[in-house]
PDB file of C-alpha atoms and ligand atoms in Angstrom:
ATOM      1  CA  UNK Q   1      -4.787 -11.669  12.859  1.00 41.00           C
ATOM      2  CA  UNK Q   2      -2.233 -12.612  10.258  1.00 45.00           C
ATOM      3  CA  UNK Q   3       0.384 -10.051   9.406  1.00 49.00           C
ATOM      4  CA  UNK Q   4       0.752 -10.099   5.664  1.00 50.00           C
ATOM      5  CA  UNK Q   5       3.313  -7.775   4.131  1.00 50.00           C
ATOM      6  CA  UNK Q   6       3.354  -9.505   0.800  1.00 56.00           C
ATOM      7  CA  UNK Q   7       0.773  -7.271  -0.830  1.00 62.00           C
ATOM      8  CA  UNK Q   8       0.787  -8.101  -4.498  1.00 63.00           C
ATOM      9  CA  UNK Q   9       2.039  -4.968  -6.208  1.00 68.00           C
ATOM     10  CA  UNK Q  10       3.306  -6.567  -9.391  1.00 77.00           C
ATOM     11  CA  UNK Q  11       1.159  -4.289 -11.540  1.00 80.00           C
ATOM     12  CA  UNK Q  12       1.959  -0.583 -10.934  1.00 82.00           C
ATOM     13  CA  UNK Q  13      -1.150   0.638 -12.713  1.00 89.00           C
ATOM     14  CA  UNK Q  14      -3.528  -1.429 -10.591  1.00 91.00           C
ATOM     15  CA  UNK Q  15      -4.503  -0.628  -7.012  1.00 92.00           C
ATOM     16  CA  UNK Q  16      -3.377  -3.680  -4.980  1.00 90.00           C
ATOM     17  CA  UNK Q  17      -6.149  -3.078  -2.453  1.00 93.00           C
ATOM     18  CA  UNK Q  18      -9.270  -2.835  -4.611  1.00 95.00           C
ATOM     19  CA  UNK Q  19      -7.957  -3.852  -8.030  1.00 93.00           C
ATOM     20  CA  UNK Q  20      -8.982  -0.600  -9.690  1.00 93.00           C
ATOM     21  CA  UNK Q  21      -7.022   0.617 -12.659  1.00 93.00           C
ATOM     22  CA  UNK Q  22      -4.939   3.721 -11.939  1.00 93.00           C
ATOM     23  CA  UNK Q  23      -4.636   6.729 -14.235  1.00 92.00           C
ATOM     24  CA  UNK Q  24      -0.851   6.420 -14.066  1.00 91.00           C
ATOM     25  CA  UNK Q  25       1.744   4.484 -12.038  1.00 87.00           C
ATOM     26  CA  UNK Q  26       2.858   6.161  -8.805  1.00 83.00           C
ATOM     27  CA  UNK Q  27       1.153   9.542  -9.015  1.00 91.00           C
ATOM     28  CA  UNK Q  28      -2.080   7.878 -10.107  1.00 93.00           C
ATOM     29  CA  UNK Q  29      -2.045   5.801  -6.938  1.00 92.00           C
ATOM     30  CA  UNK Q  30      -1.696   8.900  -4.762  1.00 92.00           C
ATOM     31  CA  UNK Q  31      -4.724  10.416  -6.497  1.00 94.00           C
ATOM     32  CA  UNK Q  32      -6.532   7.103  -6.146  1.00 95.00           C
ATOM     33  CA  UNK Q  33      -6.140   6.795  -2.361  1.00 95.00           C
ATOM     34  CA  UNK Q  34      -7.016  10.478  -2.116  1.00 95.00           C
ATOM     35  CA  UNK Q  35     -10.419   9.612  -3.551  1.00 96.00           C
ATOM     36  CA  UNK Q  36     -10.809   6.175  -1.922  1.00 96.00           C
ATOM     37  CA  UNK Q  37     -10.692   6.320   1.853  1.00 97.00           C
ATOM     38  CA  UNK Q  38     -10.831   2.524   2.175  1.00 97.00           C
ATOM     39  CA  UNK Q  39      -7.743   2.078   0.011  1.00 96.00           C
ATOM     40  CA  UNK Q  40      -5.974   4.867   1.876  1.00 96.00           C
ATOM     41  CA  UNK Q  41      -6.642   3.094   5.169  1.00 97.00           C
ATOM     42  CA  UNK Q  42      -5.381  -0.211   3.755  1.00 95.00           C
ATOM     43  CA  UNK Q  43      -2.305   1.532   2.389  1.00 93.00           C
ATOM     44  CA  UNK Q  44      -1.576   3.147   5.775  1.00 94.00           C
ATOM     45  CA  UNK Q  45      -1.781  -0.279   7.445  1.00 93.00           C
ATOM     46  CA  UNK Q  46       0.395  -1.845   4.753  1.00 90.00           C
ATOM     47  CA  UNK Q  47       2.996   0.902   5.144  1.00 89.00           C
ATOM     48  CA  UNK Q  48       2.945   0.558   8.925  1.00 90.00           C
ATOM     49  CA  UNK Q  49       3.572  -3.180   8.583  1.00 89.00           C
ATOM     50  CA  UNK Q  50       6.558  -2.551   6.312  1.00 83.00           C
ATOM     51  CA  UNK Q  51       7.903   0.157   8.625  1.00 83.00           C
ATOM     52  CA  UNK Q  52       7.454  -2.154  11.632  1.00 82.00           C
ATOM     53  CA  UNK Q  53       9.389  -4.930   9.933  1.00 78.00           C
ATOM     54  CA  UNK Q  54      12.240  -2.597   9.017  1.00 73.00           C
ATOM     55  CA  UNK Q  55      12.344  -1.075  12.504  1.00 72.00           C
ATOM     56  CA  UNK Q  56      12.601  -4.571  13.968  1.00 71.00           C
ATOM     57  CA  UNK Q  57      15.466  -5.485  11.690  1.00 70.00           C
ATOM     58  CA  UNK Q  58      17.347  -2.251  12.190  1.00 63.00           C
ATOM     59  CA  UNK Q  59      17.009  -2.133  15.971  1.00 63.00           C
ATOM     60  CA  UNK Q  60      18.298  -5.718  16.313  1.00 55.00           C
TER      61      UNK Q  60
HETATM   62 ZN1   ZN H   1      -8.015   1.084  -4.569  1.00 93.60          ZN
END
């Protein structure tokens, strides 16, 4: 499985996981993953990947 931490988040009003338009940047995304379990799961994985990368760098 490829580890891809380069999720395209260039557009803050679009969900990077399903491409849906968000009601507003930031807070709209929180509401969005609240209502979309699949996106929430993807977001959790994405965040874990980022956290893992940082932990690796910082522990070295
Ligand atoms: Zn989504």
